[in-house]
Amino acid sequence: MKFLGLGGFVLAGVAATCSPVLAQPSPEQFFAGKTITITVGFSPGGTYDLFGRMLSRYLGKHVPGKPTVIASNMPGAGSLTAANWLYRVAPKDGTSIAIVAQTIAQEEALKNKAVQYKTAEFNWIGRATSNIEVQIISTRSKGTTMQGMKEVEVPTASTGPGSPSESYPKLLNALAGTKFKIIRGYPGSTDGLLAMERGEVDAALTSWNTMKTTRMDWLTGKKAAVAIQYVLERSPDLKDVPAVTEFATNDADRALLAFAASSADIGRAFMAPPGVPADRVKALREAFTATMKDPDLVAEIEKAKLDFDPASGEVVQKIVADVIGVSPEIVARMEKILAVE
C-alpha cells in the first residue's frame, strides 16, 4: 500500500477546495435582465386576457431583480393547449407563467384525454379573483328562462371539449332536460359573444366580470339575459338568476353540479410549471401578493368595476387538491355525460 504522506493529504484538500462549485444564483440575480412571459390560454378580450395583461403591467416591479414582464396569447382546446405547453415545454426556470381555464383540475379529475399535465404539480402563484361564469342567452330566443331552455333548442358557442362553455350545457342537457346545441370553433369567450352578435348562435358562456365591463348594454338594452350562473348559490349581484345547482332534481344530480361549479374558487389564477427552483417560486408568490396590493393595480381594477378577490398561491394549491380529490362515483358519472357527442 502506497501512502502520499501528509503533503499529499494537504494537496488533496486544496484540490477539493478549489473544485468549481456552481452555486445557484439568488432570485434577484437570476431575474435581473430576464423577461417573464405570462401565457394566456384564450384569445384577447375576455377576463383571462384582461387579468393576464393587467398582471404583466405591475408584477415586474415586485419581483426581485425587476425583470420585464410581457403577456402573450395561446388559445386552443379551451386553454388545454396552453396548460399542456406550460407543463411539458415551457422553461422551468421561473420565466414562464400562465393563466388557463379555471376547470383545469376538473379536466384532470375527469381523465380528459387531451390533458397532458398534473394540476397539483404546477407551482400555483396566486389568484386575482374567484369567478362567476354565466350563460348569456339572446332575447331573440325563447330559451332565456329555466323552462324556456327545456322547450326550444338553444345554439351555444363552445371553445372546445373540456371547456366550461361545452361541459355545462352538456351536463344540463343530461340532468335537467335543456336543449342546448353545442357549436364548436370559437377560441375564447369573446369570440362566442361576437358570434351571438352575428346571429351564429343564441348563447355563450362568459364571466360576469366580462359582462359588467364590456357588454352591460346588452342587459340594460334587453338584447340578452343572464340565464344561469355557474355557482353553488346565487350571487348578491345576480339574485334573480338561478344557480346551476337549482337545476338539480335530486341529491346525486346536485352533488355533480356542485362539483362542476367548484372551479369558481380557482377563478383567474396563475401558475408556473413544475420544476422551478423553490426560492424562485417563493419570490414569484411574494411578488404576486405584493402586486395584488399595488395601489395602481387596485385603482385600475376599481375603475374597470371588476370583481377582485385575491388569494395566495398556497391557498390555490389547496383548492386544486380538493377538486382533484372528488369522489370516483361523481367522476365516473360526469365522464359518461361529457363523453356523449
mmCIF file of C-alpha atoms in Angstrom:
data_model
loop_
_atom_site.group_PDB
_atom_site.id
_atom_site.type_symbol
_atom_site.label_atom_id
_atom_site.label_comp_id
_atom_site.label_asym_id
_atom_site.label_seq_id
_atom_site.Cartn_x
_atom_site.Cartn_y
_atom_site.Cartn_z
ATOM 1 C CA MET A 1 0.000 0.000 0.000
ATOM 2 C CA LYS A 2 1.419 3.364 -1.004
ATOM 3 C CA PHE A 3 0.999 6.479 1.177
ATOM 4 C CA LEU A 4 1.265 10.017 -0.106
ATOM 5 C CA GLY A 5 2.258 11.396 3.271
ATOM 6 C CA LEU A 6 0.918 14.496 4.963
ATOM 7 C CA GLY A 7 1.733 16.701 1.989
ATOM 8 C CA GLY A 8 -0.409 14.507 -0.239
ATOM 9 C CA PHE A 9 -3.391 14.957 2.079
ATOM 10 C CA VAL A 10 -2.850 18.710 2.109
ATOM 11 C CA LEU A 11 -2.675 18.854 -1.684
ATOM 12 C CA ALA A 12 -5.778 16.715 -1.991
ATOM 13 C CA GLY A 13 -7.582 19.052 0.392
ATOM 14 C CA VAL A 14 -6.508 22.083 -1.617
ATOM 15 C CA ALA A 15 -7.642 20.420 -4.840
ATOM 16 C CA ALA A 16 -11.034 19.640 -3.319
ATOM 17 C CA THR A 17 -11.365 23.192 -2.058
ATOM 18 C CA CYS A 18 -10.530 24.581 -5.493
ATOM 19 C CA SER A 19 -13.029 22.360 -7.353
ATOM 20 C CA PRO A 20 -15.583 24.539 -9.133
ATOM 21 C CA VAL A 21 -18.921 24.715 -7.299
ATOM 22 C CA LEU A 22 -21.784 26.043 -9.386
ATOM 23 C CA ALA A 23 -23.867 27.920 -6.845
ATOM 24 C CA GLN A 24 -27.423 28.717 -7.944
ATOM 25 C CA PRO A 25 -27.940 32.470 -8.300
ATOM 26 C CA SER A 26 -30.321 34.196 -5.914
ATOM 27 C CA PRO A 27 -33.765 35.084 -7.319
ATOM 28 C CA GLU A 28 -32.648 38.710 -7.647
ATOM 29 C CA GLN A 29 -29.514 37.707 -9.565
ATOM 30 C CA PHE A 30 -31.467 35.321 -11.776
ATOM 31 C CA PHE A 31 -34.409 37.572 -12.670
ATOM 32 C CA ALA A 32 -32.308 40.702 -13.311
ATOM 33 C CA GLY A 33 -32.341 41.369 -17.060
ATOM 34 C CA LYS A 34 -34.749 38.491 -17.753
ATOM 35 C CA THR A 35 -38.201 38.554 -19.357
ATOM 36 C CA ILE A 36 -41.114 36.750 -17.713
ATOM 37 C CA THR A 37 -43.863 35.738 -20.143
ATOM 38 C CA ILE A 38 -47.455 35.359 -18.950
ATOM 39 C CA THR A 39 -49.214 32.997 -21.364
ATOM 40 C CA VAL A 40 -52.981 33.477 -21.612
ATOM 41 C CA GLY A 41 -54.792 30.316 -22.712
ATOM 42 C CA PHE A 42 -57.521 32.199 -24.559
ATOM 43 C CA SER A 43 -57.828 34.810 -27.288
ATOM 44 C CA PRO A 44 -57.768 38.524 -26.362
ATOM 45 C CA GLY A 45 -60.833 40.207 -24.938
ATOM 46 C CA GLY A 46 -62.074 38.104 -22.013
ATOM 47 C CA THR A 47 -61.177 38.358 -18.339
ATOM 48 C CA TYR A 48 -58.425 35.723 -18.573
ATOM 49 C CA ASP A 49 -56.698 38.041 -21.027
ATOM 50 C CA LEU A 50 -57.654 41.131 -19.030
ATOM 51 C CA PHE A 51 -56.156 39.860 -15.770
ATOM 52 C CA GLY A 52 -53.123 38.402 -17.578
ATOM 53 C CA ARG A 53 -52.257 41.739 -19.172
ATOM 54 C CA MET A 54 -53.023 43.648 -16.002
ATOM 55 C CA LEU A 55 -50.607 41.439 -14.049
ATOM 56 C CA SER A 56 -47.943 41.934 -16.734
ATOM 57 C CA ARG A 57 -48.071 45.691 -16.169
ATOM 58 C CA TYR A 58 -47.363 45.560 -12.428
ATOM 59 C CA LEU A 59 -45.680 42.265 -11.494
ATOM 60 C CA GLY A 60 -42.177 43.171 -12.684
ATOM 61 C CA LYS A 61 -41.545 45.895 -10.123
ATOM 62 C CA HIS A 62 -42.312 43.475 -7.274
ATOM 63 C CA VAL A 63 -40.143 40.555 -8.489
ATOM 64 C CA PRO A 64 -36.530 40.623 -7.198
ATOM 65 C CA GLY A 65 -34.276 41.889 -9.991
ATOM 66 C CA LYS A 66 -37.190 43.763 -11.594
ATOM 67 C CA PRO A 67 -37.484 41.694 -14.803
ATOM 68 C CA THR A 68 -39.516 42.733 -17.827
ATOM 69 C CA VAL A 69 -42.950 41.065 -17.893
ATOM 70 C CA ILE A 70 -44.989 40.552 -21.068
ATOM 71 C CA ALA A 71 -48.240 38.757 -21.902
ATOM 72 C CA SER A 72 -48.986 36.602 -24.934
ATOM 73 C CA ASN A 73 -51.980 34.541 -26.055
ATOM 74 C CA MET A 74 -52.028 30.806 -26.792
ATOM 75 C CA PRO A 75 -55.675 29.875 -27.407
ATOM 76 C CA GLY A 76 -56.773 26.335 -28.206
ATOM 77 C CA ALA A 77 -58.813 23.429 -26.817
ATOM 78 C CA GLY A 78 -60.431 25.551 -24.126
ATOM 79 C CA SER A 79 -56.918 26.559 -22.927
ATOM 80 C CA LEU A 80 -55.672 22.965 -22.581
ATOM 81 C CA THR A 81 -53.144 23.761 -25.327
ATOM 82 C CA ALA A 82 -51.530 26.360 -23.060
ATOM 83 C CA ALA A 83 -51.760 24.155 -19.944
ATOM 84 C CA ASN A 84 -50.073 21.237 -21.724
ATOM 85 C CA TRP A 85 -47.395 23.535 -23.140
ATOM 86 C CA LEU A 86 -46.636 25.003 -19.714
ATOM 87 C CA TYR A 87 -46.313 21.549 -18.168
ATOM 88 C CA ARG A 88 -44.305 19.854 -20.928
ATOM 89 C CA VAL A 89 -42.431 22.519 -22.908
ATOM 90 C CA ALA A 90 -42.140 25.865 -21.100
ATOM 91 C CA PRO A 91 -38.849 26.830 -19.419
ATOM 92 C CA LYS A 92 -38.823 25.576 -15.829
ATOM 93 C CA ASP A 93 -36.754 28.444 -14.513
ATOM 94 C CA GLY A 94 -39.383 30.950 -13.367
ATOM 95 C CA THR A 95 -39.671 32.914 -16.615
ATOM 96 C CA SER A 96 -42.941 31.267 -17.702
ATOM 97 C CA ILE A 97 -46.308 31.812 -16.027
ATOM 98 C CA ALA A 98 -49.765 31.017 -17.401
ATOM 99 C CA ILE A 99 -53.428 31.664 -16.765
ATOM 100 C CA VAL A 100 -55.772 28.983 -18.109
ATOM 101 C CA ALA A 101 -59.355 27.784 -17.640
ATOM 102 C CA GLN A 102 -60.491 27.540 -14.046
ATOM 103 C CA THR A 103 -61.688 23.993 -14.845
ATOM 104 C CA ILE A 104 -58.101 22.757 -15.268
ATOM 105 C CA ALA A 105 -58.236 20.496 -12.188
ATOM 106 C CA GLN A 106 -61.657 19.114 -13.105
ATOM 107 C CA GLU A 107 -60.433 18.111 -16.555
ATOM 108 C CA GLU A 108 -57.647 16.077 -14.973
ATOM 109 C CA ALA A 109 -60.044 14.510 -12.453
ATOM 110 C CA LEU A 110 -62.336 13.576 -15.340
ATOM 111 C CA LYS A 111 -59.446 11.962 -17.243
ATOM 112 C CA ASN A 112 -59.869 14.179 -20.288
ATOM 113 C CA LYS A 113 -57.716 12.550 -22.993
ATOM 114 C CA ALA A 114 -56.379 15.942 -24.075
ATOM 115 C CA VAL A 115 -54.848 16.550 -20.632
ATOM 116 C CA GLN A 116 -51.065 16.088 -20.546
ATOM 117 C CA TYR A 117 -50.418 17.652 -17.141
ATOM 118 C CA LYS A 118 -50.753 17.036 -13.403
ATOM 119 C CA THR A 119 -52.557 20.021 -11.915
ATOM 120 C CA ALA A 120 -51.097 19.601 -8.424
ATOM 121 C CA GLU A 121 -47.549 19.608 -9.849
ATOM 122 C CA PHE A 122 -47.896 23.144 -11.181
ATOM 123 C CA ASN A 123 -46.480 25.793 -8.879
ATOM 124 C CA TRP A 124 -49.538 27.943 -8.228
ATOM 125 C CA ILE A 125 -48.525 31.589 -7.905
ATOM 126 C CA GLY A 126 -51.819 33.139 -6.833
ATOM 127 C CA ARG A 127 -55.371 34.089 -7.785
ATOM 128 C CA ALA A 128 -56.588 37.537 -8.785
ATOM 129 C CA THR A 129 -60.234 36.708 -8.195
ATOM 130 C CA SER A 130 -62.709 33.905 -7.840
ATOM 131 C CA ASN A 131 -65.074 33.922 -10.776
ATOM 132 C CA ILE A 132 -68.752 33.685 -11.603
ATOM 133 C CA GLU A 133 -69.322 32.177 -15.029
ATOM 134 C CA VAL A 134 -72.686 32.871 -16.613
ATOM 135 C CA GLN A 135 -74.756 31.646 -19.549
ATOM 136 C CA ILE A 136 -75.811 34.563 -21.718
ATOM 137 C CA ILE A 137 -78.803 33.950 -23.989
ATOM 138 C CA SER A 138 -80.097 36.309 -26.655
ATOM 139 C CA THR A 139 -83.625 37.608 -26.151
ATOM 140 C CA ARG A 140 -84.365 36.657 -29.764
ATOM 141 C CA SER A 141 -84.546 33.112 -28.343
ATOM 142 C CA LYS A 142 -87.378 31.843 -26.153
ATOM 143 C CA GLY A 143 -84.801 29.918 -24.108
ATOM 144 C CA THR A 144 -83.871 32.645 -21.633
ATOM 145 C CA THR A 145 -85.703 31.011 -18.690
ATOM 146 C CA MET A 146 -85.254 27.664 -16.907
ATOM 147 C CA GLN A 147 -88.428 26.384 -18.557
ATOM 148 C CA GLY A 148 -87.789 28.016 -21.919
ATOM 149 C CA MET A 149 -84.401 26.362 -22.416
ATOM 150 C CA LYS A 150 -86.112 22.991 -21.959
ATOM 151 C CA GLU A 151 -88.645 23.758 -24.673
ATOM 152 C CA VAL A 152 -86.583 25.271 -27.508
ATOM 153 C CA GLU A 153 -83.176 24.446 -28.975
ATOM 154 C CA VAL A 154 -80.544 26.983 -27.907
ATOM 155 C CA PRO A 155 -77.378 27.007 -30.091
ATOM 156 C CA THR A 156 -74.467 27.916 -27.798
ATOM 157 C CA ALA A 157 -70.829 28.749 -28.604
ATOM 158 C CA SER A 158 -68.146 26.342 -27.374
ATOM 159 C CA THR A 159 -64.400 26.912 -27.081
ATOM 160 C CA GLY A 160 -63.897 23.146 -27.279
ATOM 161 C CA PRO A 161 -64.299 19.881 -25.364
ATOM 162 C CA GLY A 162 -63.161 20.262 -21.765
ATOM 163 C CA SER A 163 -64.099 23.934 -21.587
ATOM 164 C CA PRO A 164 -66.917 25.170 -19.324
ATOM 165 C CA SER A 165 -68.666 26.510 -22.431
ATOM 166 C CA GLU A 166 -69.202 22.900 -23.535
ATOM 167 C CA SER A 167 -69.247 20.975 -20.252
ATOM 168 C CA TYR A 168 -72.018 22.950 -18.541
ATOM 169 C CA PRO A 169 -74.510 22.763 -21.437
ATOM 170 C CA LYS A 170 -73.854 19.013 -21.774
ATOM 171 C CA LEU A 171 -74.464 18.485 -18.062
ATOM 172 C CA LEU A 172 -77.685 20.495 -18.114
ATOM 173 C CA ASN A 173 -78.941 18.684 -21.212
ATOM 174 C CA ALA A 174 -78.387 15.350 -19.463
ATOM 175 C CA LEU A 175 -79.580 16.243 -15.966
ATOM 176 C CA ALA A 176 -82.216 18.912 -16.472
ATOM 177 C CA GLY A 177 -83.545 18.312 -19.976
ATOM 178 C CA THR A 178 -82.323 21.568 -21.504
ATOM 179 C CA LYS A 179 -81.859 21.719 -25.268
ATOM 180 C CA PHE A 180 -78.501 23.400 -25.736
ATOM 181 C CA LYS A 181 -76.956 22.737 -29.159
ATOM 182 C CA ILE A 182 -73.181 22.976 -28.887
ATOM 183 C CA ILE A 183 -71.439 24.847 -31.700
ATOM 184 C CA ARG A 184 -67.645 24.464 -31.601
ATOM 185 C CA GLY A 185 -64.926 26.534 -33.216
ATOM 186 C CA TYR A 186 -64.574 29.637 -31.046
ATOM 187 C CA PRO A 187 -61.116 30.320 -29.494
ATOM 188 C CA GLY A 188 -62.406 32.284 -26.495
ATOM 189 C CA SER A 189 -65.477 33.652 -24.754
ATOM 190 C CA THR A 190 -65.202 36.970 -26.586
ATOM 191 C CA ASP A 191 -65.452 35.101 -29.892
ATOM 192 C CA GLY A 192 -68.589 33.398 -28.599
ATOM 193 C CA LEU A 193 -70.153 36.740 -27.702
ATOM 194 C CA LEU A 194 -69.268 38.101 -31.148
ATOM 195 C CA ALA A 195 -70.912 35.013 -32.672
ATOM 196 C CA MET A 196 -74.072 35.915 -30.735
ATOM 197 C CA GLU A 197 -73.954 39.408 -32.247
ATOM 198 C CA ARG A 198 -73.615 37.920 -35.740
ATOM 199 C CA GLY A 199 -76.545 35.569 -35.134
ATOM 200 C CA GLU A 200 -74.440 32.404 -35.489
ATOM 201 C CA VAL A 201 -75.522 31.243 -32.029
ATOM 202 C CA ASP A 202 -78.108 32.309 -29.466
ATOM 203 C CA ALA A 203 -75.985 31.722 -26.366
ATOM 204 C CA ALA A 204 -72.463 31.878 -24.998
ATOM 205 C CA LEU A 205 -70.697 31.319 -21.701
ATOM 206 C CA THR A 206 -68.577 34.097 -20.265
ATOM 207 C CA SER A 207 -67.687 35.581 -16.891
ATOM 208 C CA TRP A 208 -69.874 38.032 -15.020
ATOM 209 C CA ASN A 209 -66.792 40.277 -14.931
ATOM 210 C CA THR A 210 -66.722 40.322 -18.744
ATOM 211 C CA MET A 211 -70.405 41.189 -18.977
ATOM 212 C CA LYS A 212 -70.077 44.004 -16.443
ATOM 213 C CA THR A 213 -67.072 45.551 -18.164
ATOM 214 C CA THR A 214 -67.784 45.003 -21.869
ATOM 215 C CA ARG A 215 -71.420 44.022 -22.531
ATOM 216 C CA MET A 216 -73.593 45.623 -19.841
ATOM 217 C CA ASP A 217 -75.522 47.434 -22.591
ATOM 218 C CA TRP A 218 -76.795 44.043 -23.778
ATOM 219 C CA LEU A 219 -78.541 43.584 -20.445
ATOM 220 C CA THR A 220 -79.792 47.138 -19.939
ATOM 221 C CA GLY A 221 -80.958 47.220 -23.572
ATOM 222 C CA LYS A 222 -82.620 43.816 -23.178
ATOM 223 C CA LYS A 223 -80.665 42.334 -26.109
ATOM 224 C CA ALA A 224 -79.660 39.374 -23.932
ATOM 225 C CA ALA A 225 -80.250 37.911 -20.496
ATOM 226 C CA VAL A 226 -78.079 36.263 -17.876
ATOM 227 C CA ALA A 227 -79.903 32.925 -17.803
ATOM 228 C CA ILE A 228 -77.709 30.807 -15.474
ATOM 229 C CA GLN A 229 -74.891 31.495 -13.020
ATOM 230 C CA TYR A 230 -72.489 28.585 -12.568
ATOM 231 C CA VAL A 231 -72.046 28.770 -8.801
ATOM 232 C CA LEU A 232 -73.274 26.839 -5.755
ATOM 233 C CA GLU A 233 -75.574 29.628 -4.525
ATOM 234 C CA ARG A 234 -76.891 32.815 -6.090
ATOM 235 C CA SER A 235 -74.513 35.760 -6.016
ATOM 236 C CA PRO A 236 -75.782 39.020 -4.471
ATOM 237 C CA ASP A 237 -75.019 40.637 -7.840
ATOM 238 C CA LEU A 238 -77.356 38.198 -9.608
ATOM 239 C CA LYS A 239 -80.043 37.437 -7.055
ATOM 240 C CA ASP A 240 -82.708 36.893 -9.743
ATOM 241 C CA VAL A 241 -80.623 34.448 -11.799
ATOM 242 C CA PRO A 242 -80.782 30.716 -10.952
ATOM 243 C CA ALA A 243 -77.597 28.992 -9.775
ATOM 244 C CA VAL A 244 -76.731 25.874 -11.751
ATOM 245 C CA THR A 245 -77.408 23.686 -8.690
ATOM 246 C CA GLU A 246 -81.072 24.775 -8.819
ATOM 247 C CA PHE A 247 -81.496 22.716 -11.985
ATOM 248 C CA ALA A 248 -80.961 19.503 -9.973
ATOM 249 C CA THR A 249 -83.993 17.436 -9.002
ATOM 250 C CA ASN A 250 -82.210 15.026 -6.635
ATOM 251 C CA ASP A 251 -79.175 14.883 -4.332
ATOM 252 C CA ALA A 252 -76.994 12.925 -6.776
ATOM 253 C CA ASP A 253 -77.505 15.488 -9.541
ATOM 254 C CA ARG A 254 -76.954 18.325 -7.076
ATOM 255 C CA ALA A 255 -73.617 16.833 -5.973
ATOM 256 C CA LEU A 256 -72.496 16.511 -9.587
ATOM 257 C CA LEU A 257 -73.448 20.087 -10.462
ATOM 258 C CA ALA A 258 -71.773 21.323 -7.268
ATOM 259 C CA PHE A 259 -68.539 19.625 -8.367
ATOM 260 C CA ALA A 260 -68.845 21.318 -11.761
ATOM 261 C CA ALA A 261 -69.302 24.706 -10.074
ATOM 262 C CA SER A 262 -66.357 24.208 -7.695
ATOM 263 C CA SER A 263 -63.962 25.652 -10.272
ATOM 264 C CA ALA A 264 -65.274 29.133 -9.424
ATOM 265 C CA ASP A 265 -62.892 29.183 -6.431
ATOM 266 C CA ILE A 266 -59.885 28.649 -8.724
ATOM 267 C CA GLY A 267 -61.100 31.550 -10.834
ATOM 268 C CA ARG A 268 -58.455 33.695 -12.500
ATOM 269 C CA ALA A 269 -55.357 32.002 -11.110
ATOM 270 C CA PHE A 270 -51.752 31.960 -12.316
ATOM 271 C CA MET A 271 -49.267 29.107 -12.224
ATOM 272 C CA ALA A 272 -45.683 28.252 -13.145
ATOM 273 C CA PRO A 273 -44.548 24.853 -14.439
ATOM 274 C CA PRO A 274 -43.243 22.086 -12.191
ATOM 275 C CA GLY A 275 -39.501 22.025 -11.585
ATOM 276 C CA VAL A 276 -38.995 25.744 -10.941
ATOM 277 C CA PRO A 277 -36.455 26.205 -8.102
ATOM 278 C CA ALA A 278 -38.245 26.646 -4.778
ATOM 279 C CA ASP A 279 -36.682 30.026 -3.987
ATOM 280 C CA ARG A 280 -37.919 31.441 -7.310
ATOM 281 C CA VAL A 281 -41.421 30.062 -6.703
ATOM 282 C CA LYS A 282 -41.362 31.756 -3.298
ATOM 283 C CA ALA A 283 -40.180 35.007 -4.881
ATOM 284 C CA LEU A 284 -42.935 34.880 -7.523
ATOM 285 C CA ARG A 285 -45.622 34.145 -4.936
ATOM 286 C CA GLU A 286 -44.475 37.012 -2.734
ATOM 287 C CA ALA A 287 -44.307 39.311 -5.755
ATOM 288 C CA PHE A 288 -47.828 38.282 -6.788
ATOM 289 C CA THR A 289 -49.195 39.020 -3.311
ATOM 290 C CA ALA A 290 -47.467 42.416 -3.337
ATOM 291 C CA THR A 291 -48.846 43.137 -6.807
ATOM 292 C CA MET A 292 -52.397 42.424 -5.630
ATOM 293 C CA LYS A 293 -51.888 45.218 -3.069
ATOM 294 C CA ASP A 294 -50.274 47.625 -5.533
ATOM 295 C CA PRO A 295 -52.303 50.876 -5.391
ATOM 296 C CA ASP A 296 -52.003 51.371 -9.155
ATOM 297 C CA LEU A 297 -53.354 47.899 -9.931
ATOM 298 C CA VAL A 298 -56.142 48.238 -7.354
ATOM 299 C CA ALA A 299 -57.132 51.594 -8.865
ATOM 300 C CA GLU A 300 -57.247 50.052 -12.354
ATOM 301 C CA ILE A 301 -59.430 47.192 -11.123
ATOM 302 C CA GLU A 302 -61.791 49.575 -9.339
ATOM 303 C CA LYS A 303 -62.041 51.786 -12.419
ATOM 304 C CA ALA A 304 -62.927 48.748 -14.542
ATOM 305 C CA LYS A 305 -65.503 47.649 -11.910
ATOM 306 C CA LEU A 306 -64.024 44.158 -11.820
ATOM 307 C CA ASP A 307 -64.605 41.653 -9.043
ATOM 308 C CA PHE A 308 -61.392 41.346 -7.024
ATOM 309 C CA ASP A 309 -60.841 38.509 -4.575
ATOM 310 C CA PRO A 310 -57.092 37.672 -4.404
ATOM 311 C CA ALA A 311 -55.705 34.509 -2.838
ATOM 312 C CA SER A 312 -52.151 33.289 -2.297
ATOM 313 C CA GLY A 313 -50.503 30.528 -4.284
ATOM 314 C CA GLU A 314 -50.624 28.267 -1.234
ATOM 315 C CA VAL A 315 -54.406 28.716 -0.964
ATOM 316 C CA VAL A 316 -54.921 27.932 -4.659
ATOM 317 C CA GLN A 317 -52.703 24.843 -4.340
ATOM 318 C CA LYS A 318 -55.087 23.563 -1.612
ATOM 319 C CA ILE A 319 -58.213 24.330 -3.673
ATOM 320 C CA VAL A 320 -56.732 22.401 -6.605
ATOM 321 C CA ALA A 321 -56.002 19.387 -4.381
ATOM 322 C CA ASP A 322 -59.597 19.391 -3.105
ATOM 323 C CA VAL A 323 -61.036 19.432 -6.632
ATOM 324 C CA ILE A 324 -58.803 16.570 -7.767
ATOM 325 C CA GLY A 325 -59.880 14.574 -4.697
ATOM 326 C CA VAL A 326 -63.544 14.363 -5.762
ATOM 327 C CA SER A 327 -65.290 11.003 -5.262
ATOM 328 C CA PRO A 328 -64.808 8.388 -8.026
ATOM 329 C CA GLU A 329 -68.592 7.986 -8.326
ATOM 330 C CA ILE A 330 -69.088 11.622 -9.309
ATOM 331 C CA VAL A 331 -66.145 11.454 -11.706
ATOM 332 C CA ALA A 332 -67.469 8.301 -13.406
ATOM 333 C CA ARG A 333 -70.932 9.780 -13.893
ATOM 334 C CA MET A 334 -69.646 13.100 -15.180
ATOM 335 C CA GLU A 335 -67.226 11.363 -17.574
ATOM 336 C CA LYS A 336 -70.098 9.392 -19.053
ATOM 337 C CA ILE A 337 -72.184 12.523 -19.634
ATOM 338 C CA LEU A 338 -69.361 14.573 -21.150
ATOM 339 C CA ALA A 339 -68.313 11.737 -23.479
ATOM 340 C CA VAL A 340 -71.587 11.990 -25.386
ATOM 341 C CA GLU A 341 -71.226 13.869 -28.675
#
